mmCIF file of C-alpha atoms and ligand atoms in Angstrom:
data_model
loop_
_atom_site.group_PDB
_atom_site.id
_atom_site.type_symbol
_atom_site.label_atom_id
_atom_site.label_comp_id
_atom_site.label_asym_id
_atom_site.label_seq_id
_atom_site.Cartn_x
_atom_site.Cartn_y
_atom_site.Cartn_z
ATOM 1 C CA MET J 2 0.000 0.000 0.000
ATOM 2 C CA ARG J 3 1.157 3.461 -0.837
ATOM 3 C CA ILE J 4 0.203 7.035 -0.094
ATOM 4 C CA ASP J 5 -2.344 8.235 -2.647
ATOM 5 C CA PRO J 6 -1.598 11.907 -3.456
ATOM 6 C CA ALA J 7 -5.005 12.267 -5.160
ATOM 7 C CA SER J 8 -6.932 11.050 -2.107
ATOM 8 C CA PRO J 9 -9.009 13.565 -0.134
ATOM 9 C CA VAL J 10 -7.699 11.842 3.026
ATOM 10 C CA PRO J 11 -4.804 13.923 4.404
ATOM 11 C CA LYS J 12 -1.411 12.289 4.002
ATOM 12 C CA TYR J 13 -0.714 12.103 7.726
ATOM 13 C CA ALA J 14 -3.985 10.171 8.175
ATOM 14 C CA GLN J 15 -3.113 7.798 5.306
ATOM 15 C CA LEU J 16 0.264 7.188 6.901
ATOM 16 C CA ARG J 17 -1.452 6.451 10.221
ATOM 17 C CA ASP J 18 -3.422 3.621 8.609
ATOM 18 C CA LEU J 19 -0.368 2.313 6.754
ATOM 19 C CA LEU J 20 1.672 2.329 9.921
ATOM 20 C CA LEU J 21 -1.023 0.542 11.925
ATOM 21 C CA ASP J 22 -1.290 -2.073 9.136
ATOM 22 C CA TRP J 23 2.473 -2.476 9.148
ATOM 23 C CA ILE J 24 2.447 -2.999 12.949
ATOM 24 C CA GLU J 25 -0.203 -5.691 12.570
ATOM 25 C CA GLU J 26 1.366 -7.427 9.570
ATOM 26 C CA THR J 27 4.838 -7.551 11.083
ATOM 27 C CA GLN J 28 3.295 -8.570 14.429
ATOM 28 C CA LEU J 29 5.485 -5.984 16.082
ATOM 29 C CA SER J 30 5.773 -6.834 19.749
ATOM 30 C CA VAL J 31 5.056 -4.405 22.584
ATOM 31 C CA ASP J 32 8.121 -2.141 23.098
ATOM 32 C CA GLY J 33 9.252 -2.992 19.570
ATOM 33 C CA ALA J 34 10.643 -0.042 17.558
ATOM 34 C CA ILE J 35 8.904 1.416 14.551
ATOM 35 C CA PRO J 36 11.107 2.715 11.694
ATOM 36 C CA SER J 37 12.632 6.154 12.243
ATOM 37 C CA GLU J 38 10.898 9.286 10.973
ATOM 38 C CA ARG J 39 13.562 9.594 8.285
ATOM 39 C CA GLU J 40 13.057 6.005 7.097
ATOM 40 C CA LEU J 41 9.284 6.410 7.013
ATOM 41 C CA GLY J 42 9.621 9.641 5.053
ATOM 42 C CA VAL J 43 11.788 7.928 2.445
ATOM 43 C CA ARG J 44 9.649 4.787 2.317
ATOM 44 C CA TYR J 45 6.397 6.644 1.713
ATOM 45 C CA GLY J 46 7.719 9.734 -0.061
ATOM 46 C CA LEU J 47 6.563 12.088 2.698
ATOM 47 C CA SER J 48 8.096 15.095 4.384
ATOM 48 C CA ARG J 49 9.509 14.685 7.860
ATOM 49 C CA MET J 50 6.830 17.082 9.101
ATOM 50 C CA THR J 51 3.998 14.873 7.863
ATOM 51 C CA VAL J 52 5.597 11.797 9.387
ATOM 52 C CA ARG J 53 6.009 13.623 12.690
ATOM 53 C CA GLN J 54 2.363 14.671 12.631
ATOM 54 C CA THR J 55 1.286 11.022 12.220
ATOM 55 C CA ILE J 56 3.527 9.874 15.031
ATOM 56 C CA ASP J 57 2.376 12.731 17.299
ATOM 57 C CA HIS J 58 -1.202 11.541 16.804
ATOM 58 C CA LEU J 59 -0.372 7.914 17.560
ATOM 59 C CA VAL J 60 1.600 8.964 20.648
ATOM 60 C CA SER J 61 -1.271 11.068 21.968
ATOM 61 C CA GLU J 62 -3.669 8.177 21.338
ATOM 62 C CA GLY J 63 -1.400 6.016 23.486
ATOM 63 C CA LYS J 64 -0.596 3.581 20.658
ATOM 64 C CA LEU J 65 3.077 4.546 20.461
ATOM 65 C CA TYR J 66 5.528 6.107 22.884
ATOM 66 C CA ARG J 67 8.763 7.999 22.309
ATOM 67 C CA VAL J 68 12.044 7.627 24.142
ATOM 68 C CA PRO J 69 14.158 10.742 23.473
ATOM 69 C CA GLY J 70 17.324 9.865 21.598
ATOM 70 C CA LYS J 71 16.224 6.235 21.146
ATOM 71 C CA GLY J 72 13.152 6.162 18.913
ATOM 72 C CA THR J 73 9.461 5.412 18.882
ATOM 73 C CA PHE J 74 8.022 2.175 20.201
ATOM 74 C CA LEU J 75 4.793 0.219 20.320
ATOM 75 C CA ALA J 76 2.868 0.830 23.554
ATOM 76 C CA ARG J 77 1.014 -1.858 25.459
ATOM 77 C CA PRO J 78 -2.593 -2.291 24.446
ATOM 78 C CA LYS J 79 -5.032 -0.557 26.779
ATOM 79 C CA ILE J 80 -7.114 -2.556 29.203
ATOM 80 C CA GLU J 81 -10.791 -2.688 28.381
ATOM 81 C CA MET J 82 -12.597 -1.215 31.339
ATOM 82 C CA SER J 83 -14.966 -3.689 32.839
ATOM 83 C CA LEU J 84 -18.585 -2.655 32.622
ATOM 84 C CA ARG J 85 -19.597 -5.534 34.875
ATOM 85 C CA MET J 86 -20.104 -5.508 38.644
ATOM 86 C CA ALA J 87 -16.672 -7.086 39.057
ATOM 87 C CA SER J 88 -14.294 -6.009 41.788
ATOM 88 C CA PHE J 89 -10.887 -4.683 40.821
ATOM 89 C CA THR J 90 -9.320 -7.886 42.175
ATOM 90 C CA GLU J 91 -11.564 -10.161 40.132
ATOM 91 C CA ASP J 92 -11.206 -8.044 37.016
ATOM 92 C CA MET J 93 -7.412 -7.935 37.148
ATOM 93 C CA ARG J 94 -7.108 -11.645 37.888
ATOM 94 C CA SER J 95 -9.302 -12.494 34.918
ATOM 95 C CA ARG J 96 -6.840 -10.606 32.723
ATOM 96 C CA GLY J 97 -3.822 -12.387 34.139
ATOM 97 C CA PHE J 98 -2.505 -9.472 36.247
ATOM 98 C CA ALA J 99 -1.711 -9.658 39.942
ATOM 99 C CA PRO J 100 -4.065 -7.175 41.648
ATOM 100 C CA GLY J 101 -2.781 -4.983 44.452
ATOM 101 C CA ALA J 102 -3.929 -2.204 46.743
ATOM 102 C CA GLN J 103 -1.998 0.366 48.707
ATOM 103 C CA ASP J 104 -3.903 2.081 51.518
ATOM 104 C CA LEU J 105 -3.879 5.859 51.102
ATOM 105 C CA ALA J 106 -6.455 6.829 53.699
ATOM 106 C CA ARG J 107 -9.052 5.169 55.863
ATOM 107 C CA ARG J 108 -11.369 6.919 58.246
ATOM 108 C CA VAL J 109 -14.919 7.152 59.471
ATOM 109 C CA GLU J 110 -16.436 10.530 58.675
ATOM 110 C CA ALA J 111 -19.780 12.277 58.643
ATOM 111 C CA ALA J 112 -21.469 12.048 55.252
ATOM 112 C CA ARG J 113 -21.975 15.396 53.613
ATOM 113 C CA GLY J 114 -23.680 16.772 50.507
ATOM 114 C CA HIS J 115 -23.048 14.648 47.461
ATOM 115 C CA VAL J 116 -21.910 11.534 49.373
ATOM 116 C CA ALA J 117 -24.974 11.544 51.651
ATOM 117 C CA ARG J 118 -27.293 12.098 48.689
ATOM 118 C CA MET J 119 -25.712 9.407 46.537
ATOM 119 C CA LEU J 120 -25.738 6.874 49.392
ATOM 120 C CA ASP J 121 -29.268 7.931 50.287
ATOM 121 C CA ILE J 122 -28.396 8.452 53.956
ATOM 122 C CA ASP J 123 -28.879 11.404 56.314
ATOM 123 C CA THR J 124 -26.354 14.217 56.282
ATOM 124 C CA GLY J 125 -23.995 13.596 59.183
ATOM 125 C CA ALA J 126 -24.509 9.810 59.202
ATOM 126 C CA PRO J 127 -21.157 8.025 59.596
ATOM 127 C CA VAL J 128 -19.481 6.505 56.531
ATOM 128 C CA HIS J 129 -16.299 4.537 56.035
ATOM 129 C CA HIS J 130 -14.065 6.425 53.648
ATOM 130 C CA ILE J 131 -11.430 4.187 52.087
ATOM 131 C CA GLU J 132 -8.870 5.468 49.582
ATOM 132 C CA ARG J 133 -6.671 2.970 47.800
ATOM 133 C CA LEU J 134 -4.129 3.041 45.029
ATOM 134 C CA ARG J 135 -4.925 0.028 42.879
ATOM 135 C CA THR J 136 -2.126 -1.740 41.068
ATOM 136 C CA ALA J 137 -1.769 -4.427 38.433
ATOM 137 C CA ASP J 138 1.495 -6.363 38.546
ATOM 138 C CA GLY J 139 2.740 -3.569 40.807
ATOM 139 C CA GLU J 140 1.918 -0.801 38.325
ATOM 140 C CA PRO J 141 -0.450 1.982 39.533
ATOM 141 C CA MET J 142 -3.703 1.854 37.561
ATOM 142 C CA ALA J 143 -6.322 3.746 39.533
ATOM 143 C CA ILE J 144 -7.179 5.523 42.739
ATOM 144 C CA GLU J 145 -10.421 4.319 44.275
ATOM 145 C CA ARG J 146 -12.236 6.295 46.943
ATOM 146 C CA SER J 147 -15.003 4.202 48.452
ATOM 147 C CA ASN J 148 -17.707 5.453 50.786
ATOM 148 C CA ILE J 149 -19.667 2.811 52.661
ATOM 149 C CA PRO J 150 -22.323 3.633 55.278
ATOM 150 C CA LEU J 151 -21.242 2.484 58.725
ATOM 151 C CA SER J 152 -24.700 1.031 59.215
ATOM 152 C CA VAL J 153 -24.177 -1.520 56.420
ATOM 153 C CA ALA J 154 -20.712 -2.605 57.545
ATOM 154 C CA PRO J 155 -20.163 -1.871 61.246
ATOM 155 C CA GLY J 156 -16.651 -2.691 62.382
ATOM 156 C CA LEU J 157 -15.225 -2.474 58.869
ATOM 157 C CA ALA J 158 -12.696 0.080 60.110
ATOM 158 C CA GLU J 159 -11.093 -2.570 62.338
ATOM 159 C CA ARG J 160 -10.719 -5.082 59.535
ATOM 160 C CA SER J 161 -7.530 -5.199 57.530
ATOM 161 C CA LEU J 162 -7.833 -4.784 53.802
ATOM 162 C CA SER J 163 -4.223 -5.516 53.015
ATOM 163 C CA GLY J 164 -4.026 -8.091 50.258
ATOM 164 C CA ARG J 165 -7.796 -8.453 50.466
ATOM 165 C CA SER J 166 -10.672 -7.649 48.156
ATOM 166 C CA LEU J 167 -13.165 -5.172 49.628
ATOM 167 C CA TYR J 168 -16.055 -6.820 47.806
ATOM 168 C CA GLN J 169 -14.969 -10.258 49.048
ATOM 169 C CA LEU J 170 -14.768 -8.913 52.595
ATOM 170 C CA LEU J 171 -18.247 -7.378 52.334
ATOM 171 C CA GLU J 172 -19.545 -10.717 51.119
ATOM 172 C CA ASP J 173 -17.693 -12.948 53.606
ATOM 173 C CA GLU J 174 -18.161 -10.871 56.732
ATOM 174 C CA TYR J 175 -21.378 -8.969 56.122
ATOM 175 C CA GLY J 176 -23.186 -11.240 53.679
ATOM 176 C CA LEU J 177 -23.413 -8.333 51.229
ATOM 177 C CA ILE J 178 -23.562 -9.632 47.679
ATOM 178 C CA LEU J 179 -23.800 -6.687 45.326
ATOM 179 C CA ASP J 180 -26.677 -7.296 42.982
ATOM 180 C CA SER J 181 -26.895 -4.128 40.915
ATOM 181 C CA GLY J 182 -25.051 -0.948 40.221
ATOM 182 C CA GLU J 183 -24.824 2.189 38.165
ATOM 183 C CA GLN J 184 -21.810 3.989 36.908
ATOM 184 C CA THR J 185 -20.885 7.223 35.194
ATOM 185 C CA ILE J 186 -17.611 7.659 33.391
ATOM 186 C CA GLU J 187 -16.261 10.990 32.248
ATOM 187 C CA ALA J 188 -13.016 12.411 30.971
ATOM 188 C CA GLY J 189 -10.931 14.543 33.293
ATOM 189 C CA LEU J 190 -7.472 15.881 33.989
ATOM 190 C CA CYS J 191 -5.368 14.479 36.784
ATOM 191 C CA ASP J 192 -4.643 16.784 39.717
ATOM 192 C CA PRO J 193 -1.027 16.933 40.958
ATOM 193 C CA THR J 194 -1.586 14.629 43.986
ATOM 194 C CA ASP J 195 -3.265 11.860 42.029
ATOM 195 C CA ALA J 196 -0.763 12.326 39.187
ATOM 196 C CA ARG J 197 2.126 11.694 41.578
ATOM 197 C CA LEU J 198 0.444 8.561 42.946
ATOM 198 C CA LEU J 199 -0.339 7.258 39.480
ATOM 199 C CA GLY J 200 3.123 8.143 38.163
ATOM 200 C CA LEU J 201 1.727 10.496 35.506
ATOM 201 C CA PRO J 202 2.616 14.070 34.543
ATOM 202 C CA PRO J 203 0.143 16.470 36.255
ATOM 203 C CA GLY J 204 -2.746 17.346 33.970
ATOM 204 C CA SER J 205 -2.685 13.950 32.230
ATOM 205 C CA ALA J 206 -5.955 12.640 30.876
ATOM 206 C CA VAL J 207 -7.825 10.355 33.247
ATOM 207 C CA LEU J 208 -11.201 8.648 33.409
ATOM 208 C CA LEU J 209 -13.329 9.718 36.346
ATOM 209 C CA LEU J 210 -15.724 7.031 37.491
ATOM 210 C CA GLN J 211 -18.521 7.218 39.927
ATOM 211 C CA ARG J 212 -20.085 3.904 40.837
ATOM 212 C CA ARG J 213 -23.016 3.164 43.125
ATOM 213 C CA SER J 214 -23.441 -0.462 44.111
ATOM 214 C CA PHE J 215 -26.597 -1.863 45.613
ATOM 215 C CA VAL J 216 -27.822 -4.825 47.631
ATOM 216 C CA ASN J 217 -31.598 -5.305 47.488
ATOM 217 C CA GLY J 218 -32.082 -1.754 46.299
ATOM 218 C CA LYS J 219 -29.948 -0.226 49.090
ATOM 219 C CA CYS J 220 -26.823 1.657 48.077
ATOM 220 C CA VAL J 221 -23.896 0.111 49.955
ATOM 221 C CA GLU J 222 -20.961 1.762 48.195
ATOM 222 C CA LEU J 223 -20.301 5.033 46.450
ATOM 223 C CA ALA J 224 -16.906 4.805 44.773
ATOM 224 C CA ILE J 225 -15.368 7.859 43.189
ATOM 225 C CA SER J 226 -12.366 6.686 41.236
ATOM 226 C CA THR J 227 -9.660 8.007 38.954
ATOM 227 C CA TYR J 228 -8.422 5.612 36.295
ATOM 228 C CA ARG J 229 -5.464 6.146 33.978
ATOM 229 C CA ALA J 230 -6.713 7.054 30.522
ATOM 230 C CA ASP J 231 -3.434 5.910 28.987
ATOM 231 C CA ARG J 232 -4.083 2.364 30.263
ATOM 232 C CA TYR J 233 -7.864 2.020 29.980
ATOM 233 C CA GLN J 234 -10.382 2.195 27.208
ATOM 234 C CA LEU J 235 -14.094 1.580 27.090
ATOM 235 C CA HIS J 236 -15.673 -1.089 24.994
ATOM 236 C CA SER J 237 -19.323 -1.945 24.740
ATOM 237 C CA THR J 238 -21.482 -4.063 22.540
ATOM 238 C CA LEU J 239 -24.389 -2.201 21.022
ATOM 239 C CA ASP J 240 -27.868 -3.611 20.929
ATOM 240 C CA PRO J 241 -30.352 -1.740 18.687
ATOM 241 C CA ARG J 242 -33.239 -3.041 20.815
ATOM 242 C CA GLN J 243 -32.060 -1.278 23.951
HETATM 243 C C1 16G I 324 -14.053 -1.921 41.548
HETATM 244 C C2 16G I 324 -15.103 -0.867 41.820
HETATM 245 C C3 16G I 324 -14.939 -0.173 43.136
HETATM 246 C C4 16G I 324 -14.723 -1.162 44.252
HETATM 247 C C5 16G I 324 -13.613 -2.106 43.924
HETATM 248 C C6 16G I 324 -13.472 -3.199 44.962
HETATM 249 C C7 16G I 324 -14.905 1.280 40.469
HETATM 250 C C8 16G I 324 -15.174 1.861 39.168
HETATM 251 N N1 16G I 324 -15.223 0.023 40.670
HETATM 252 O O1 16G I 324 -12.872 -1.388 41.123
HETATM 253 O O2 16G I 324 -16.122 0.543 43.370
HETATM 254 O O3 16G I 324 -14.430 -0.513 45.470
HETATM 255 O O4 16G I 324 -13.865 -2.739 42.685
HETATM 256 O O5 16G I 324 -12.325 -3.900 44.616
HETATM 257 O O6 16G I 324 -14.404 1.988 41.283
HETATM 258 P P1 16G I 324 -11.714 -5.024 45.517
HETATM 259 O O7 16G I 324 -12.821 -5.957 45.873
HETATM 260 O O8 16G I 324 -10.653 -5.633 44.668
HETATM 261 O O9 16G I 324 -11.138 -4.366 46.743
#
């Protein structure tokens, strides 16, 4: 395949497709190098500027990454964000990663405003607030901030969560089996504190998730989470009848 100068598709966009085809055909492995900008320019008869534009796009999409002075390499594929009720632990295990959690904060506090409303409890009612950095094979993936009414899980504060799944604990010790949920996902920019924890430059793109999980119609968890947008993507099947 070649660049078609008569095509209405801009050359940088044609090169993007050619490059993605080349990556697939050569079965380039993750961290494998793509040809240099100079080589690509010669191979496809394009200016260095056009080639750079294509690569800039692929880098910002997270498909490629640059190492200054070394070249441009194939990035790892993104993880498809689970749209099921799965816990982080379950989800990561099913993908072959070792799940992990680092405690960032844990306290019992009085529910206010948004949290009280979303949990459908009185303002001032006590809630467990649990903040964890979630990791996959040791790599930071997300920060999860869970709010659980004290009334649904009394004594949770005294229970260790280290190396343990929160959902599993809720099930084993409180008989809470989450049976429904709702979730919103929106794009956002990472604040400096979360960026440091996630190992990202401040202002990086992130996915902001808010999940409410229910047992018999009662909201038992409000989780407000920040997921790395360079490691996650959304995928859904579309049903015209819904
Ligand atoms: C998921 C949930 C989170 C929950 C966590 C429990 C989101 C979007 N989803 O990641 O609400 O707290 O699982 O995980 O935040 P665990 O059982 O592995 O501790």
